[in-house]
mmCIF file of C-alpha atoms in Angstrom:
data_model
loop_
_atom_site.group_PDB
_atom_site.id
_atom_site.type_symbol
_atom_site.label_atom_id
_atom_site.label_comp_id
_atom_site.label_asym_id
_atom_site.label_seq_id
_atom_site.Cartn_x
_atom_site.Cartn_y
_atom_site.Cartn_z
ATOM 1 C CA UNK A 25 121.254 55.350 -151.423
ATOM 2 C CA UNK A 26 119.566 51.728 -151.322
ATOM 3 C CA UNK A 27 122.924 50.746 -148.673
ATOM 4 C CA UNK A 28 122.301 53.731 -146.988
ATOM 5 C CA UNK A 29 118.202 53.735 -146.447
ATOM 6 C CA UNK A 30 118.750 49.648 -145.435
ATOM 7 C CA UNK A 31 121.567 50.667 -142.853
ATOM 8 C CA UNK A 32 119.235 52.956 -141.490
ATOM 9 C CA UNK A 33 116.514 50.441 -141.033
ATOM 10 C CA UNK A 34 118.965 48.529 -139.462
ATOM 11 C CA UNK A 35 119.896 51.095 -136.673
ATOM 12 C CA UNK A 36 116.164 51.911 -136.301
ATOM 13 C CA UNK A 37 115.389 48.093 -135.684
ATOM 14 C CA UNK A 38 118.258 47.983 -133.433
ATOM 15 C CA UNK A 39 116.771 50.973 -131.565
ATOM 16 C CA UNK A 40 113.596 49.479 -131.152
ATOM 17 C CA UNK A 41 114.934 46.394 -129.808
ATOM 18 C CA UNK A 42 117.056 48.512 -127.003
ATOM 19 C CA UNK A 43 113.815 50.428 -126.237
ATOM 20 C CA UNK A 44 112.195 47.197 -125.609
ATOM 21 C CA UNK A 45 114.690 45.630 -123.343
ATOM 22 C CA UNK A 46 114.860 48.648 -121.634
ATOM 23 C CA UNK A 47 110.997 48.817 -120.784
ATOM 24 C CA UNK A 48 111.622 45.024 -119.643
ATOM 25 C CA UNK A 49 114.111 45.960 -117.542
ATOM 26 C CA UNK A 50 113.077 49.128 -116.074
ATOM 27 C CA UNK A 51 109.679 49.664 -116.793
ATOM 28 C CA UNK A 52 108.651 46.007 -115.038
ATOM 29 C CA UNK A 53 107.437 44.365 -118.332
ATOM 30 C CA UNK A 54 108.041 40.886 -118.456
ATOM 31 C CA UNK A 55 106.413 40.161 -121.843
ATOM 32 C CA UNK A 56 108.319 40.682 -124.999
ATOM 33 C CA UNK A 57 105.358 41.242 -127.214
ATOM 34 C CA UNK A 58 103.811 43.562 -124.938
ATOM 35 C CA UNK A 59 107.021 46.084 -124.298
ATOM 36 C CA UNK A 60 108.030 45.611 -127.965
ATOM 37 C CA UNK A 61 104.383 46.857 -129.120
ATOM 38 C CA UNK A 62 105.286 50.175 -126.390
ATOM 39 C CA UNK A 63 108.359 50.565 -127.927
ATOM 40 C CA UNK A 64 106.986 50.603 -131.428
ATOM 41 C CA UNK A 65 104.028 52.973 -130.202
ATOM 42 C CA UNK A 66 106.646 55.562 -128.807
ATOM 43 C CA UNK A 67 108.735 55.562 -131.987
ATOM 44 C CA UNK A 68 105.223 55.974 -134.151
ATOM 45 C CA UNK A 69 105.951 52.818 -135.602
ATOM 46 C CA UNK A 70 103.316 50.033 -137.059
ATOM 47 C CA UNK A 71 103.230 47.032 -134.952
ATOM 48 C CA UNK A 72 104.667 44.824 -138.424
ATOM 49 C CA UNK A 73 107.154 45.065 -141.019
ATOM 50 C CA UNK A 74 111.047 45.257 -141.349
ATOM 51 C CA UNK A 75 111.398 47.702 -138.309
ATOM 52 C CA UNK A 76 109.868 45.214 -135.784
ATOM 53 C CA UNK A 77 112.588 43.462 -134.148
ATOM 54 C CA UNK A 78 112.084 39.895 -133.547
ATOM 55 C CA UNK A 79 112.151 38.075 -129.908
ATOM 56 C CA UNK A 80 115.599 36.743 -130.335
ATOM 57 C CA UNK A 81 116.848 40.313 -131.188
ATOM 58 C CA UNK A 82 115.604 41.586 -128.120
ATOM 59 C CA UNK A 83 116.566 38.526 -126.211
ATOM 60 C CA UNK A 84 120.131 39.393 -127.190
ATOM 61 C CA UNK A 85 119.405 43.097 -126.183
ATOM 62 C CA UNK A 86 117.948 41.855 -122.467
ATOM 63 C CA UNK A 87 121.185 39.407 -122.023
ATOM 64 C CA UNK A 88 123.661 42.049 -123.092
ATOM 65 C CA UNK A 89 122.229 44.436 -120.697
ATOM 66 C CA UNK A 90 121.991 42.129 -117.969
ATOM 67 C CA UNK A 91 125.468 41.384 -118.454
ATOM 68 C CA UNK A 92 126.380 44.963 -118.491
ATOM 69 C CA UNK A 93 124.318 46.906 -115.829
ATOM 70 C CA UNK A 94 122.970 44.255 -113.583
ATOM 71 C CA UNK A 95 124.601 43.376 -110.025
ATOM 72 C CA UNK A 96 127.144 40.203 -110.234
ATOM 73 C CA UNK A 97 125.057 38.659 -107.935
ATOM 74 C CA UNK A 98 122.713 38.318 -111.189
ATOM 75 C CA UNK A 99 123.129 34.430 -111.494
ATOM 76 C CA UNK A 100 122.311 33.893 -107.627
ATOM 77 C CA UNK A 101 119.012 35.895 -107.865
ATOM 78 C CA UNK A 102 118.018 33.644 -110.786
ATOM 79 C CA UNK A 103 118.943 30.440 -108.638
ATOM 80 C CA UNK A 104 116.720 32.456 -106.120
ATOM 81 C CA UNK A 105 113.666 32.499 -108.687
ATOM 82 C CA UNK A 106 113.847 28.786 -110.072
ATOM 83 C CA UNK A 107 114.248 27.515 -105.764
ATOM 84 C CA UNK A 108 111.487 29.896 -104.800
ATOM 85 C CA UNK A 109 109.314 28.499 -107.825
ATOM 86 C CA UNK A 110 110.403 24.580 -107.038
ATOM 87 C CA UNK A 111 108.860 25.568 -103.251
ATOM 88 C CA UNK A 112 105.540 26.748 -104.892
ATOM 89 C CA UNK A 113 105.164 23.942 -106.864
ATOM 90 C CA UNK A 114 105.758 21.489 -103.779
ATOM 91 C CA UNK A 115 103.303 23.325 -102.101
ATOM 92 C CA UNK A 116 100.515 23.067 -105.038
ATOM 93 C CA UNK A 117 101.300 19.772 -106.130
ATOM 94 C CA UNK A 118 98.046 18.047 -105.996
ATOM 95 C CA UNK A 119 96.986 20.781 -108.834
ATOM 96 C CA UNK A 120 99.478 19.989 -111.621
ATOM 97 C CA UNK A 121 101.449 22.976 -110.453
ATOM 98 C CA UNK A 122 104.367 23.922 -113.417
ATOM 99 C CA UNK A 123 106.312 27.167 -113.594
ATOM 100 C CA UNK A 124 105.248 29.611 -116.029
ATOM 101 C CA UNK A 125 105.719 33.462 -116.738
ATOM 102 C CA UNK A 126 109.194 34.793 -116.891
ATOM 103 C CA UNK A 127 111.026 31.738 -115.635
ATOM 104 C CA UNK A 128 109.450 29.258 -118.579
ATOM 105 C CA UNK A 129 109.841 32.086 -121.003
ATOM 106 C CA UNK A 130 114.065 32.127 -119.503
ATOM 107 C CA UNK A 131 113.017 36.296 -119.039
ATOM 108 C CA UNK A 132 114.486 36.864 -115.419
ATOM 109 C CA UNK A 133 114.605 40.259 -115.743
ATOM 110 C CA UNK A 134 115.009 41.767 -111.938
ATOM 111 C CA UNK A 135 111.516 42.710 -111.632
ATOM 112 C CA UNK A 136 109.788 39.109 -112.648
ATOM 113 C CA UNK A 137 107.383 37.492 -110.918
ATOM 114 C CA UNK A 138 107.396 33.888 -110.036
ATOM 115 C CA UNK A 139 104.336 32.654 -112.205
ATOM 116 C CA UNK A 140 102.691 29.000 -111.569
ATOM 117 C CA UNK A 141 99.729 27.392 -113.326
ATOM 118 C CA UNK A 142 97.718 25.279 -111.658
ATOM 119 C CA UNK A 143 94.797 23.376 -112.305
ATOM 120 C CA UNK A 144 91.265 23.001 -110.010
ATOM 121 C CA UNK A 145 87.993 22.405 -109.904
ATOM 122 C CA UNK A 146 87.011 25.683 -108.868
ATOM 123 C CA UNK A 147 89.423 28.541 -107.689
ATOM 124 C CA UNK A 148 88.073 27.818 -104.307
ATOM 125 C CA UNK A 149 89.050 24.373 -103.881
ATOM 126 C CA UNK A 150 92.680 26.328 -104.370
ATOM 127 C CA UNK A 151 91.915 28.841 -101.700
ATOM 128 C CA UNK A 152 90.823 26.705 -99.120
ATOM 129 C CA UNK A 153 94.027 24.557 -99.849
ATOM 130 C CA UNK A 154 96.260 27.490 -99.203
ATOM 131 C CA UNK A 155 93.908 28.565 -95.985
ATOM 132 C CA UNK A 156 94.599 24.793 -94.667
ATOM 133 C CA UNK A 157 98.625 25.291 -95.104
ATOM 134 C CA UNK A 158 98.234 28.815 -93.055
ATOM 135 C CA UNK A 159 99.215 30.171 -96.452
ATOM 136 C CA UNK A 160 97.852 33.634 -96.480
ATOM 137 C CA UNK A 161 96.953 34.943 -99.865
ATOM 138 C CA UNK A 162 95.084 37.934 -102.120
ATOM 139 C CA UNK A 163 92.582 37.228 -104.693
ATOM 140 C CA UNK A 164 93.271 38.850 -108.275
ATOM 141 C CA UNK A 165 93.520 38.127 -112.204
ATOM 142 C CA UNK A 166 96.311 37.188 -113.935
ATOM 143 C CA UNK A 167 96.684 37.429 -117.768
ATOM 144 C CA UNK A 168 97.944 34.452 -119.627
ATOM 145 C CA UNK A 169 99.431 35.164 -123.256
ATOM 146 C CA UNK A 170 99.209 31.990 -125.653
ATOM 147 C CA UNK A 171 100.261 31.795 -129.668
ATOM 148 C CA UNK A 172 97.296 33.872 -131.114
ATOM 149 C CA UNK A 173 96.303 36.125 -128.207
ATOM 150 C CA UNK A 174 95.668 36.157 -124.374
ATOM 151 C CA UNK A 175 93.267 35.862 -121.596
ATOM 152 C CA UNK A 176 92.411 36.716 -117.764
ATOM 153 C CA UNK A 177 91.887 34.289 -115.326
ATOM 154 C CA UNK A 178 91.206 33.696 -111.549
ATOM 155 C CA UNK A 179 94.904 34.005 -109.730
ATOM 156 C CA UNK A 180 96.035 34.226 -106.375
ATOM 157 C CA UNK A 181 98.981 36.361 -105.013
ATOM 158 C CA UNK A 182 100.792 34.806 -102.305
ATOM 159 C CA UNK A 183 102.311 36.445 -99.246
ATOM 160 C CA UNK A 184 105.284 36.274 -97.218
ATOM 161 C CA UNK A 185 107.286 34.706 -100.449
ATOM 162 C CA UNK A 186 110.900 35.909 -101.493
ATOM 163 C CA UNK A 187 109.298 36.845 -104.597
ATOM 164 C CA UNK A 188 106.098 37.959 -105.603
ATOM 165 C CA UNK A 189 104.557 34.857 -106.501
ATOM 166 C CA UNK A 190 101.296 34.397 -108.395
ATOM 167 C CA UNK A 191 99.462 31.319 -109.145
ATOM 168 C CA UNK A 192 96.831 30.968 -111.790
ATOM 169 C CA UNK A 193 94.200 28.697 -111.831
ATOM 170 C CA UNK A 194 93.529 27.594 -115.617
ATOM 171 C CA UNK A 195 89.810 25.623 -116.567
ATOM 172 C CA UNK A 196 90.771 21.931 -116.860
ATOM 173 C CA UNK A 197 89.746 22.380 -120.382
ATOM 174 C CA UNK A 198 92.729 23.946 -120.658
ATOM 175 C CA UNK A 199 95.135 20.935 -119.712
ATOM 176 C CA UNK A 200 96.143 17.934 -122.232
ATOM 177 C CA UNK A 201 97.194 15.257 -119.094
ATOM 178 C CA UNK A 202 99.661 17.963 -117.096
ATOM 179 C CA UNK A 203 100.226 20.361 -119.914
ATOM 180 C CA UNK A 204 98.813 24.145 -119.920
ATOM 181 C CA UNK A 205 97.497 24.926 -123.436
ATOM 182 C CA UNK A 206 96.021 28.328 -124.716
ATOM 183 C CA UNK A 207 92.401 28.617 -125.511
ATOM 184 C CA UNK A 208 93.613 27.824 -129.270
ATOM 185 C CA UNK A 209 94.934 24.657 -127.898
ATOM 186 C CA UNK A 210 98.631 25.328 -128.479
ATOM 187 C CA UNK A 211 100.497 24.240 -125.483
ATOM 188 C CA UNK A 212 101.592 27.221 -123.009
ATOM 189 C CA UNK A 213 105.526 28.167 -121.801
ATOM 190 C CA UNK A 214 106.018 26.201 -118.853
ATOM 191 C CA UNK A 215 108.427 24.259 -116.646
ATOM 192 C CA UNK A 216 107.686 21.130 -114.720
ATOM 193 C CA UNK A 217 109.191 19.896 -111.973
ATOM 194 C CA UNK A 218 112.057 17.933 -113.443
ATOM 195 C CA UNK A 219 112.700 20.892 -116.108
ATOM 196 C CA UNK A 220 113.174 23.376 -113.722
ATOM 197 C CA UNK A 221 115.513 21.123 -111.664
ATOM 198 C CA UNK A 222 117.589 20.698 -114.651
ATOM 199 C CA UNK A 223 117.693 24.172 -115.715
ATOM 200 C CA UNK A 224 118.550 25.007 -112.266
ATOM 201 C CA UNK A 225 121.456 22.848 -112.586
ATOM 202 C CA UNK A 226 122.798 25.085 -115.499
ATOM 203 C CA UNK A 227 122.819 28.094 -113.585
ATOM 204 C CA UNK A 228 126.591 28.987 -113.425
ATOM 205 C CA UNK A 229 127.540 28.968 -109.600
#
């Protein structure tokens, strides 16, 4: 009986991991915690306990689905994401731009956006920088997640980019030298230029 219950629990956990991966690939959700919470809610399960798959388990499901169900050009698409981020980082170099979001988390699902964190005295300083270089943009807001929570910050969506590109402006209080921090002081997932170049070199041809 206990063995059957354990097997049943493991299967439900696998199903939640699969549904989380499906929501990320088909529903455009880039965050594992957010997609996992939605999958648990749909299944009528709480957000804690043995039925909750780990991020590593969800990543394995994502990788399996990407290998099986995405076009053969996925590696080429990953390369384009990284190149788009590098191009935007070059444009925003005066503002300590680093790659964030799906690129930094290694979750480049087909619907992923290019997200960068920047430091500016005010959001207007970044806007003037973009205007001076003829870059069209739309002002908006972006949700930034860290270990213990999330917050909404000013951001710009850049137009005429190959990939949907968002640039978030983090307050100077959320930077330690060139490292972006969450409001709890923990380091936000990110890649500087050198790290992103190294990741680009590791993408198979």
